[in-house]
Amino acid sequence: MRGIVEELTSALGGAKVTVDEAALAAYAVDQAPVLDYQLPQAVVLAESVADVQAAVRACAAHRIPLVPRGAGTGVSGGAHASEGCVVLSLERMNRILDLNPDDETAVVEPGVINAALNDAAAMHGLMYAPDPASYRISTIGGNVATNAGGLRCAKYGVTRDSVLALDVVLADGTLIHTGHQTFKGVAGYDLTGLFVGSEGTLGIVVGITVRLKYLPREVHTIAAFYPDFRSAAAGVLAVGKARVQPAIMELLDGGSLAQLDDAHGSDLASRGASLLLIQTDGFGAAAEAAAIRPLLAAGGAVVTMEASAEAEQLVELRRNSRGVEVDDEYRVGEDVAVPRSRLVDYVAELEAMAVRHQVELKVVAHAGDGNLHPTFWVDRAGDAVDAAAMERLGAALDNSVTVALAMGGTITGEHGVGQYKLRWLGLEQKEPVRELQRRIKELFDPAGILNPGKAI
């Protein structure tokens, strides 16, 4: 019997299957901390639906784990290689198959870059609303896998809110179509919604129909600099109480501002110890911005209306606020969310736990929907692992999750569970909910070959 590499090469051709050592290493991980480093047996570079089907059927026949992958920008380990697996890259499937400005929809392959779809839509006065910070390099397929969010979530929703239909290859190689071309549609169970956020554990998405939104004709950007982080978080609640809905409402603490200044030569930290960055858009943008500014000033902020160039720079700096370092065992970026009413409380708890556990902390947040990204880290001790420091870091991470859950929050707002967050999933989802999810997984993937050890 032929091995899996030989069978894949026979079915797909040598140009689409690689066992090159450097390639295996490059496709073995995404940007999350690695708990169990494994090299795949091979990487398949699919270029068509037929290629995906052939790869799935070959792996199913050999009962080989198959790990689908987009651009590898995930930060929860959803694309980490599993033991003995084949990695299926969808990055070459990067065509926009249709863009209908009258229906305000687009049909894309999973490897289409988020920014590329937005550029194409903009020519028709439209946009694809979900905009993760990595939108210039992340793929729509990857966004679908994790139900990615982004800066515009507060007004426009997450990826699931923009996905109308999917083409999915199941674990036996069967191709199905779910959903509808219309904005409304309630026939049968919502399998499209089930696949979005399933992290490639139920099927492999090979086609995506998305709803587009109107590209705003007017945008106003407000920068509100506060003397401390908690006051800035309170500013978020003040805007909500005024019943004004910004498109973007982002929160950065002093550590994030200082890091951005070091990396980009900006002067944010000199303007305040925390930044609340707000954008209003659409025909009411000016009126909404005018309503927001005095509310923030009353809360102690130095409020400015940014000119277009400065505004674009501020938003771009926010997209880069994660920093250039990739998360590892010493530095972990979290993705918790809490009800907005508990935002100030949770920020206070984060600051206290950093002191208590003697770890470093910086925080950025999609404040409009209560989704925070605290990053905890400890200084590296050369190549040696400081066991005490690692224990403190682990305790801080556990603490950040348990406190968020106690406030009615979640362990992941937009990054997905992947491999890294499985340790906390049981704290949020109890039996029989988890058992129901395991039974759904078994129904769609009875042999358990699709991205095992992730999501559930």
Short mmCIF file of C-alpha atoms in Angstrom, two decimals:
data_model
loop_
_atom_site.label_atom_id
_atom_site.label_comp_id
_atom_site.label_asym_id
_atom_site.label_seq_id
_atom_site.Cartn_x
_atom_site.Cartn_y
_atom_site.Cartn_z
CA MET A 1 0.00 0.00 0.00
CA ARG A 2 1.31 3.41 -0.95
CA GLY A 3 2.07 5.93 1.77
CA ILE A 4 0.16 9.16 2.10
CA VAL A 5 2.87 11.28 0.46
CA GLU A 6 3.00 9.03 -2.59
CA GLU A 7 -0.79 8.97 -2.86
CA LEU A 8 -1.09 12.74 -2.58
CA THR A 9 1.65 13.25 -5.16
CA SER A 10 -0.03 10.82 -7.53
CA ALA A 11 -3.41 12.51 -7.15
CA LEU A 12 -2.28 16.14 -7.19
CA GLY A 13 1.11 16.23 -8.87
CA GLY A 14 4.50 17.03 -7.40
CA ALA A 15 4.08 20.80 -7.71
CA LYS A 16 1.22 20.79 -5.20
CA VAL A 17 2.79 18.51 -2.57
CA THR A 18 5.96 19.36 -0.70
CA VAL A 19 8.02 17.53 1.88
CA ASP A 20 10.82 20.10 1.86
CA GLU A 21 12.12 20.46 5.40
CA ALA A 22 11.96 24.26 5.41
CA ALA A 23 8.39 24.21 4.08
CA LEU A 24 7.29 21.67 6.67
CA ALA A 25 8.68 23.86 9.44
CA ALA A 26 7.08 27.01 8.01
CA TYR A 27 3.65 25.40 7.81
CA ALA A 28 3.88 23.61 11.17
CA VAL A 29 2.73 26.56 13.28
CA ASP A 30 0.71 29.74 13.24
CA GLN A 31 1.43 32.76 15.48
CA ALA A 32 0.25 31.21 18.76
CA PRO A 33 2.41 29.75 21.55
CA VAL A 34 3.28 26.16 20.69
CA LEU A 35 2.30 23.52 23.22
CA ASP A 36 3.18 20.45 21.15
CA TYR A 37 5.49 21.10 18.20
CA GLN A 38 4.97 18.63 15.37
CA LEU A 39 6.18 18.57 11.78
CA PRO A 40 3.58 17.55 9.18
CA GLN A 41 4.31 14.63 6.89
CA ALA A 42 3.60 16.85 3.91
CA VAL A 43 2.09 20.16 2.88
CA VAL A 44 -0.56 20.23 0.15
CA LEU A 45 -0.82 23.51 -1.78
CA ALA A 46 -4.34 23.24 -3.14
CA GLU A 47 -5.37 25.33 -6.14
CA SER A 48 -8.95 24.13 -6.67
CA VAL A 49 -11.91 22.49 -5.00
CA ALA A 50 -10.95 19.26 -6.75
CA ASP A 51 -7.50 19.45 -5.16
CA VAL A 52 -9.06 19.81 -1.70
CA GLN A 53 -11.37 16.88 -2.34
CA ALA A 54 -8.49 14.71 -3.52
CA ALA A 55 -6.41 15.58 -0.45
CA VAL A 56 -9.30 14.88 1.92
CA ARG A 57 -10.10 11.53 0.29
CA ALA A 58 -6.46 10.43 0.42
CA CYS A 59 -6.14 11.36 4.09
CA ALA A 60 -9.48 9.73 4.89
CA ALA A 61 -8.38 6.51 3.23
CA HIS A 62 -5.20 6.43 5.34
CA ARG A 63 -6.89 7.92 8.45
CA ILE A 64 -4.29 10.69 8.42
CA PRO A 65 -5.07 13.93 10.30
CA LEU A 66 -5.59 16.92 7.99
CA VAL A 67 -4.95 20.46 9.22
CA PRO A 68 -6.37 23.22 6.97
CA ARG A 69 -4.54 26.53 6.89
CA GLY A 70 -4.85 30.01 5.42
CA ALA A 71 -2.22 32.67 5.94
CA GLY A 72 -1.21 31.37 9.37
CA THR A 73 -2.03 34.61 11.19
CA GLY A 74 -4.07 32.88 13.91
CA VAL A 75 -2.97 33.34 17.51
CA SER A 76 -4.69 30.40 19.23
CA GLY A 77 -2.93 27.49 17.55
CA GLY A 78 -5.82 26.55 15.30
CA ALA A 79 -3.41 25.85 12.44
CA HIS A 80 -0.68 24.11 14.46
CA ALA A 81 0.31 20.78 12.94
CA SER A 82 -0.92 17.64 14.69
CA GLU A 83 1.17 14.50 15.06
CA GLY A 84 1.52 12.68 11.75
CA CYS A 85 -0.71 15.14 9.91
CA VAL A 86 -0.86 16.62 6.45
CA VAL A 87 -1.23 20.42 6.32
CA LEU A 88 -3.64 21.60 3.64
CA SER A 89 -2.82 25.16 2.56
CA LEU A 90 -5.63 27.08 0.84
CA GLU A 91 -3.59 30.22 0.14
CA ARG A 92 -3.39 29.56 -3.61
CA MET A 93 -7.20 29.49 -3.87
CA ASN A 94 -7.28 33.27 -3.98
CA ARG A 95 -9.80 34.29 -6.65
CA ILE A 96 -12.75 36.62 -6.26
CA LEU A 97 -15.26 34.56 -8.24
CA ASP A 98 -18.05 37.12 -8.34
CA LEU A 99 -18.78 40.60 -7.05
CA ASN A 100 -22.34 41.79 -7.60
CA PRO A 101 -22.76 45.47 -6.68
CA ASP A 102 -26.54 45.36 -7.18
CA ASP A 103 -27.02 42.43 -4.83
CA GLU A 104 -24.20 43.74 -2.62
CA THR A 105 -22.60 40.29 -2.42
CA ALA A 106 -19.32 38.65 -3.34
CA VAL A 107 -18.26 35.04 -3.80
CA VAL A 108 -14.64 34.31 -2.97
CA GLU A 109 -12.25 31.43 -2.56
CA PRO A 110 -10.83 30.90 0.95
CA GLY A 111 -7.36 32.22 0.12
CA VAL A 112 -8.57 35.71 -0.84
CA ILE A 113 -6.89 38.30 1.38
CA ASN A 114 -9.33 40.41 3.35
CA ALA A 115 -7.82 43.67 2.06
CA ALA A 116 -8.00 42.45 -1.56
CA LEU A 117 -11.74 41.91 -1.27
CA ASN A 118 -12.12 45.37 0.26
CA ASP A 119 -10.13 46.95 -2.56
CA ALA A 120 -12.34 45.25 -5.14
CA ALA A 121 -15.53 46.21 -3.32
CA ALA A 122 -14.43 49.83 -2.90
CA MET A 123 -14.56 50.35 -6.67
CA HIS A 124 -18.34 49.92 -6.35
CA GLY A 125 -18.75 52.03 -3.21
CA LEU A 126 -18.90 48.92 -1.03
CA MET A 127 -16.81 47.26 1.66
CA TYR A 128 -16.43 43.91 3.37
CA ALA A 129 -17.08 44.97 6.97
CA PRO A 130 -15.14 42.48 9.16
CA ASP A 131 -11.64 43.89 9.50
CA PRO A 132 -9.25 42.02 11.80
CA ALA A 133 -6.05 43.90 12.56
CA SER A 134 -4.30 41.46 10.21
CA TYR A 135 -6.66 42.28 7.33
CA ARG A 136 -3.79 43.04 4.96
CA ILE A 137 -2.44 39.48 5.24
CA SER A 138 -5.21 37.29 6.70
CA THR A 139 -7.46 35.28 4.40
CA ILE A 140 -11.24 35.24 4.27
CA GLY A 141 -11.14 31.48 4.80
CA GLY A 142 -9.12 31.92 7.97
CA ASN A 143 -11.49 34.67 9.11
CA VAL A 144 -14.38 32.26 8.60
CA ALA A 145 -12.59 29.48 10.47
CA THR A 146 -12.25 31.57 13.63
CA ASN A 147 -15.28 33.85 13.15
CA ALA A 148 -12.78 36.71 13.22
CA GLY A 149 -13.74 40.15 14.45
CA GLY A 150 -11.83 43.38 14.11
CA LEU A 151 -12.03 47.10 14.67
CA ARG A 152 -15.44 47.66 13.06
CA CYS A 153 -17.22 44.90 15.01
CA ALA A 154 -19.15 47.20 17.34
CA LYS A 155 -21.19 48.56 14.43
CA TYR A 156 -20.92 45.95 11.71
CA GLY A 157 -20.56 42.66 13.55
CA VAL A 158 -18.14 39.76 13.24
CA THR A 159 -17.46 37.48 10.27
CA ARG A 160 -20.54 35.33 10.86
CA ASP A 161 -22.73 38.39 10.43
CA SER A 162 -21.42 38.89 6.88
CA VAL A 163 -21.40 35.27 5.65
CA LEU A 164 -24.44 34.21 3.61
CA ALA A 165 -23.36 30.87 2.16
CA LEU A 166 -20.49 28.41 2.14
CA ASP A 167 -19.12 25.66 -0.07
CA VAL A 168 -17.63 23.01 2.20
CA VAL A 169 -15.72 19.78 1.59
CA LEU A 170 -16.69 17.25 4.24
CA ALA A 171 -14.45 14.64 5.83
CA ASP A 172 -15.22 12.05 3.13
CA GLY A 173 -14.52 14.46 0.27
CA THR A 174 -18.16 15.31 -0.44
CA LEU A 175 -18.81 18.91 -1.53
CA ILE A 176 -21.89 20.63 -0.07
CA HIS A 177 -23.37 24.11 -0.32
CA THR A 178 -25.01 25.75 2.69
CA GLY A 179 -26.90 29.00 3.11
CA HIS A 180 -28.37 31.33 0.54
CA GLN A 181 -27.63 34.24 -1.80
CA THR A 182 -30.23 36.46 -0.13
CA PHE A 183 -29.84 38.56 3.00
CA LYS A 184 -32.76 36.69 4.57
CA GLY A 185 -33.16 32.92 4.64
CA VAL A 186 -34.36 30.60 7.41
CA ALA A 187 -34.89 27.29 5.63
CA GLY A 188 -33.63 24.41 7.77
CA TYR A 189 -30.92 24.49 10.39
CA ASP A 190 -28.25 27.19 10.08
CA LEU A 191 -25.35 25.00 8.96
CA THR A 192 -23.55 28.05 7.59
CA GLY A 193 -23.47 29.58 11.05
CA LEU A 194 -22.26 26.27 12.46
CA PHE A 195 -19.31 26.05 10.07
CA VAL A 196 -18.27 29.66 10.74
CA GLY A 197 -16.00 29.53 13.77
CA SER A 198 -15.60 25.74 13.70
CA GLU A 199 -11.85 26.09 12.99
CA GLY A 200 -11.78 23.47 10.25
CA THR A 201 -12.94 20.68 12.56
CA LEU A 202 -16.24 19.98 10.74
CA GLY A 203 -15.33 20.57 7.11
CA ILE A 204 -13.01 22.58 4.88
CA VAL A 205 -14.46 25.79 3.50
CA VAL A 206 -13.66 26.19 -0.20
CA GLY A 207 -16.08 28.95 -1.17
CA ILE A 208 -17.63 31.85 0.70
CA THR A 209 -20.54 34.11 -0.23
CA VAL A 210 -20.44 37.32 1.77
CA ARG A 211 -22.66 40.31 2.21
CA LEU A 212 -21.08 43.68 1.49
CA LYS A 213 -21.86 46.99 3.19
CA TYR A 214 -21.87 50.56 1.91
CA LEU A 215 -18.49 52.24 1.99
CA PRO A 216 -18.93 55.29 4.26
CA ARG A 217 -18.71 58.60 2.42
CA GLU A 218 -17.69 60.44 5.55
CA VAL A 219 -15.53 59.39 8.51
CA HIS A 220 -14.68 61.40 11.62
CA THR A 221 -11.90 60.31 13.97
CA ILE A 222 -11.73 61.33 17.62
CA ALA A 223 -8.63 60.81 19.74
CA ALA A 224 -9.30 61.06 23.47
CA PHE A 225 -6.21 60.90 25.68
CA TYR A 226 -6.80 60.10 29.35
CA PRO A 227 -4.59 60.24 32.44
CA ASP A 228 -5.25 56.55 33.20
CA PHE A 229 -6.68 53.42 31.62
CA ARG A 230 -9.74 53.08 33.83
CA SER A 231 -10.93 56.59 32.97
CA ALA A 232 -10.64 55.71 29.28
CA ALA A 233 -12.69 52.56 29.84
CA ALA A 234 -15.33 54.68 31.58
CA GLY A 235 -15.41 56.84 28.46
CA VAL A 236 -16.62 53.82 26.50
CA LEU A 237 -19.63 53.50 28.78
CA ALA A 238 -20.36 57.22 28.49
CA VAL A 239 -20.59 56.93 24.71
CA GLY A 240 -22.91 53.94 25.04
CA LYS A 241 -25.21 55.75 27.45
CA ALA A 242 -25.52 58.55 24.90
CA ARG A 243 -26.85 55.94 22.44
CA VAL A 244 -24.32 56.87 19.79
CA GLN A 245 -22.92 53.98 17.73
CA PRO A 246 -19.34 54.53 16.53
CA ALA A 247 -17.93 52.32 13.81
CA ILE A 248 -14.65 51.96 15.70
CA MET A 249 -14.01 52.35 19.42
CA GLU A 250 -10.53 51.17 20.41
CA LEU A 251 -8.75 51.42 23.74
CA LEU A 252 -4.97 51.40 24.28
CA ASP A 253 -3.15 51.58 27.61
CA GLY A 254 0.08 53.40 28.39
CA GLY A 255 2.28 50.37 27.76
CA SER A 256 0.79 49.93 24.29
CA LEU A 257 1.29 53.62 23.49
CA ALA A 258 4.92 53.51 24.60
CA GLN A 259 5.57 50.37 22.55
CA LEU A 260 4.05 51.98 19.46
CA ASP A 261 6.17 55.09 19.97
CA ASP A 262 9.32 52.97 20.19
CA ALA A 263 8.45 51.02 17.07
CA HIS A 264 7.06 53.80 14.86
CA GLY A 265 8.49 57.06 16.16
CA SER A 266 5.09 58.40 17.15
CA ASP A 267 4.47 60.62 20.19
CA LEU A 268 1.34 59.04 21.63
CA ALA A 269 2.64 58.53 25.18
CA SER A 270 3.44 62.23 25.48
CA ARG A 271 -0.23 63.03 24.84
CA GLY A 272 -1.66 60.89 27.63
CA ALA A 273 -1.46 57.64 29.59
CA SER A 274 -4.28 55.96 27.67
CA LEU A 275 -6.01 56.47 24.33
CA LEU A 276 -9.64 55.97 23.38
CA LEU A 277 -9.77 56.06 19.58
CA ILE A 278 -13.21 56.51 18.04
CA GLN A 279 -14.45 56.72 14.47
CA THR A 280 -17.95 57.62 13.38
CA ASP A 281 -18.97 57.00 9.80
CA GLY A 282 -21.78 57.51 7.31
CA PHE A 283 -23.96 60.54 6.63
CA GLY A 284 -24.37 61.18 10.36
CA ALA A 285 -20.66 60.98 11.15
CA ALA A 286 -20.22 64.66 11.95
CA ALA A 287 -23.28 64.84 14.20
CA GLU A 288 -22.27 61.67 16.05
CA ALA A 289 -18.73 62.94 16.56
CA ALA A 290 -20.07 66.26 17.84
CA ALA A 291 -22.22 64.39 20.37
CA ILE A 292 -19.31 62.25 21.57
CA ARG A 293 -16.58 64.86 22.09
CA PRO A 294 -18.10 66.69 25.08
CA LEU A 295 -18.91 63.40 26.79
CA LEU A 296 -15.28 62.34 26.68
CA ALA A 297 -14.01 65.75 27.78
CA ALA A 298 -16.36 65.65 30.77
CA GLY A 299 -14.68 62.38 31.79
CA GLY A 300 -11.24 63.97 31.94
CA ALA A 301 -9.98 63.38 28.40
CA VAL A 302 -8.02 65.70 26.18
CA VAL A 303 -10.11 65.36 23.03
CA THR A 304 -8.99 66.14 19.50
CA MET A 305 -10.56 65.75 16.08
CA GLU A 306 -7.84 64.31 13.95
CA ALA A 307 -7.20 65.52 10.41
CA SER A 308 -7.44 62.81 7.79
CA ALA A 309 -3.73 61.97 7.59
CA GLU A 310 -3.28 61.85 11.36
CA ALA A 311 -6.49 59.86 11.73
CA GLU A 312 -5.35 57.24 9.27
CA GLN A 313 -2.03 57.02 11.08
CA LEU A 314 -3.72 56.52 14.45
CA VAL A 315 -5.93 53.74 13.15
CA GLU A 316 -2.95 52.13 11.46
CA LEU A 317 -0.95 52.33 14.69
CA ARG A 318 -3.82 50.63 16.49
CA ARG A 319 -3.73 47.79 13.97
CA ASN A 320 -0.03 47.38 14.78
CA SER A 321 -0.51 47.56 18.55
CA ARG A 322 -0.01 43.84 18.95
CA GLY A 323 3.67 44.47 18.35
CA VAL A 324 6.24 42.69 16.24
CA GLU A 325 6.83 39.83 18.65
CA VAL A 326 5.08 36.54 18.05
CA ASP A 327 3.54 35.02 21.14
CA ASP A 328 5.54 32.29 22.84
CA GLU A 329 5.79 30.67 26.24
CA TYR A 330 7.12 33.91 27.75
CA ARG A 331 4.61 36.32 26.17
CA VAL A 332 0.94 35.50 25.72
CA GLY A 333 -1.74 37.74 24.27
CA GLU A 334 -5.24 36.98 25.54
CA ASP A 335 -8.62 37.46 23.88
CA VAL A 336 -11.24 37.67 26.59
CA ALA A 337 -14.50 39.58 26.39
CA VAL A 338 -16.73 40.88 29.15
CA PRO A 339 -20.08 42.71 29.15
CA ARG A 340 -19.41 46.36 28.47
CA SER A 341 -20.89 47.29 31.83
CA ARG A 342 -18.01 45.41 33.47
CA LEU A 343 -15.26 46.89 31.33
CA VAL A 344 -13.96 49.30 33.97
CA ASP A 345 -14.07 46.58 36.63
CA TYR A 346 -12.19 44.14 34.45
CA VAL A 347 -9.49 46.67 33.57
CA ALA A 348 -8.97 47.29 37.30
CA GLU A 349 -8.69 43.55 37.89
CA LEU A 350 -6.11 43.18 35.11
CA GLU A 351 -3.93 45.90 36.59
CA ALA A 352 -4.19 44.34 40.04
CA MET A 353 -3.39 40.81 38.90
CA ALA A 354 -0.30 41.99 37.00
CA VAL A 355 1.01 43.44 40.25
CA ARG A 356 -0.05 40.43 42.28
CA HIS A 357 1.61 37.90 39.99
CA GLN A 358 4.63 40.11 39.23
CA VAL A 359 4.22 40.01 35.46
CA GLU A 360 4.28 42.71 32.80
CA LEU A 361 1.01 43.81 31.19
CA LYS A 362 -0.23 45.86 28.28
CA VAL A 363 -3.80 46.03 27.06
CA VAL A 364 -5.55 46.97 23.85
CA ALA A 365 -9.26 46.46 23.41
CA HIS A 366 -12.09 46.55 20.92
CA ALA A 367 -13.83 48.55 23.59
CA GLY A 368 -17.09 48.96 21.68
CA ASP A 369 -17.95 45.31 22.26
CA GLY A 370 -16.01 44.57 25.45
CA ASN A 371 -13.34 42.45 23.73
CA LEU A 372 -9.95 42.93 25.39
CA HIS A 373 -6.49 41.75 24.38
CA PRO A 374 -4.33 41.84 27.50
CA THR A 375 -0.78 40.68 26.89
CA PHE A 376 1.08 39.23 29.85
CA TRP A 377 4.78 38.53 29.74
CA VAL A 378 7.85 37.85 31.84
CA ASP A 379 11.40 38.77 30.95
CA ARG A 380 13.41 36.04 29.33
CA ALA A 381 16.34 34.62 31.27
CA GLY A 382 18.62 33.92 28.31
CA ASP A 383 17.95 30.45 26.95
CA ALA A 384 17.08 29.07 30.36
CA VAL A 385 13.50 28.76 31.56
CA ASP A 386 12.85 30.51 34.85
CA ALA A 387 10.36 28.10 36.42
CA ALA A 388 9.13 30.61 38.99
CA ALA A 389 8.51 33.26 36.33
CA MET A 390 6.65 30.79 34.15
CA GLU A 391 4.50 29.77 37.10
CA ARG A 392 3.62 33.41 37.76
CA LEU A 393 2.76 33.95 34.11
CA GLY A 394 0.53 30.88 34.05
CA ALA A 395 -1.22 32.03 37.21
CA ALA A 396 -1.87 35.48 35.70
CA LEU A 397 -3.33 33.94 32.55
CA ASP A 398 -5.59 31.63 34.56
CA ASN A 399 -6.64 34.55 36.72
CA SER A 400 -7.49 36.72 33.71
CA VAL A 401 -9.78 34.01 32.37
CA THR A 402 -11.55 33.10 35.60
CA VAL A 403 -12.22 36.74 36.45
CA ALA A 404 -13.64 37.39 32.97
CA LEU A 405 -15.92 34.36 33.26
CA ALA A 406 -17.08 35.44 36.71
CA MET A 407 -18.15 38.75 35.14
CA GLY A 408 -20.24 36.96 32.51
CA GLY A 409 -17.51 37.00 29.87
CA THR A 410 -15.88 34.49 27.55
CA ILE A 411 -12.43 32.95 27.11
CA THR A 412 -12.22 34.07 23.49
CA GLY A 413 -13.99 36.93 21.76
CA GLU A 414 -12.60 36.50 18.25
CA HIS A 415 -9.36 34.49 18.07
CA GLY A 416 -10.90 31.06 18.56
CA VAL A 417 -10.13 28.26 20.98
CA GLY A 418 -7.58 26.54 18.73
CA GLN A 419 -5.15 24.39 20.64
CA TYR A 420 -3.94 26.90 23.19
CA LYS A 421 -7.25 27.79 24.87
CA LEU A 422 -8.58 24.26 25.25
CA ARG A 423 -7.33 24.26 28.84
CA TRP A 424 -10.00 26.85 29.74
CA LEU A 425 -12.92 25.72 27.59
CA GLY A 426 -14.37 23.51 30.31
CA LEU A 427 -14.61 26.51 32.62
CA GLU A 428 -16.98 28.23 30.21
CA GLN A 429 -18.86 25.34 28.65
CA LYS A 430 -20.09 22.57 30.91
CA GLU A 431 -21.52 19.17 30.15
CA PRO A 432 -23.84 18.36 28.39
CA VAL A 433 -22.99 21.27 26.06
CA ARG A 434 -19.51 19.93 25.37
CA GLU A 435 -20.89 16.43 24.80
CA LEU A 436 -23.33 17.81 22.22
CA GLN A 437 -20.40 19.46 20.44
CA ARG A 438 -18.41 16.23 20.47
CA ARG A 439 -21.40 14.42 18.94
CA ILE A 440 -21.67 17.07 16.22
CA LYS A 441 -17.98 16.62 15.49
CA GLU A 442 -18.45 12.84 15.29
CA LEU A 443 -21.36 13.26 12.89
CA PHE A 444 -19.41 15.44 10.47
CA ASP A 445 -16.03 13.75 10.97
CA PRO A 446 -16.51 10.18 12.26
CA ALA A 447 -12.85 9.25 11.78
CA GLY A 448 -11.68 12.40 13.57
CA ILE A 449 -9.21 13.45 10.87
CA LEU A 450 -10.17 17.12 10.48
CA ASN A 451 -7.94 19.39 12.60
CA PRO A 452 -7.94 17.10 15.64
CA GLY A 453 -7.26 18.54 19.08
CA LYS A 454 -8.63 21.99 18.21
CA ALA A 455 -11.71 24.06 19.04
CA ILE A 456 -13.66 21.60 21.24
#
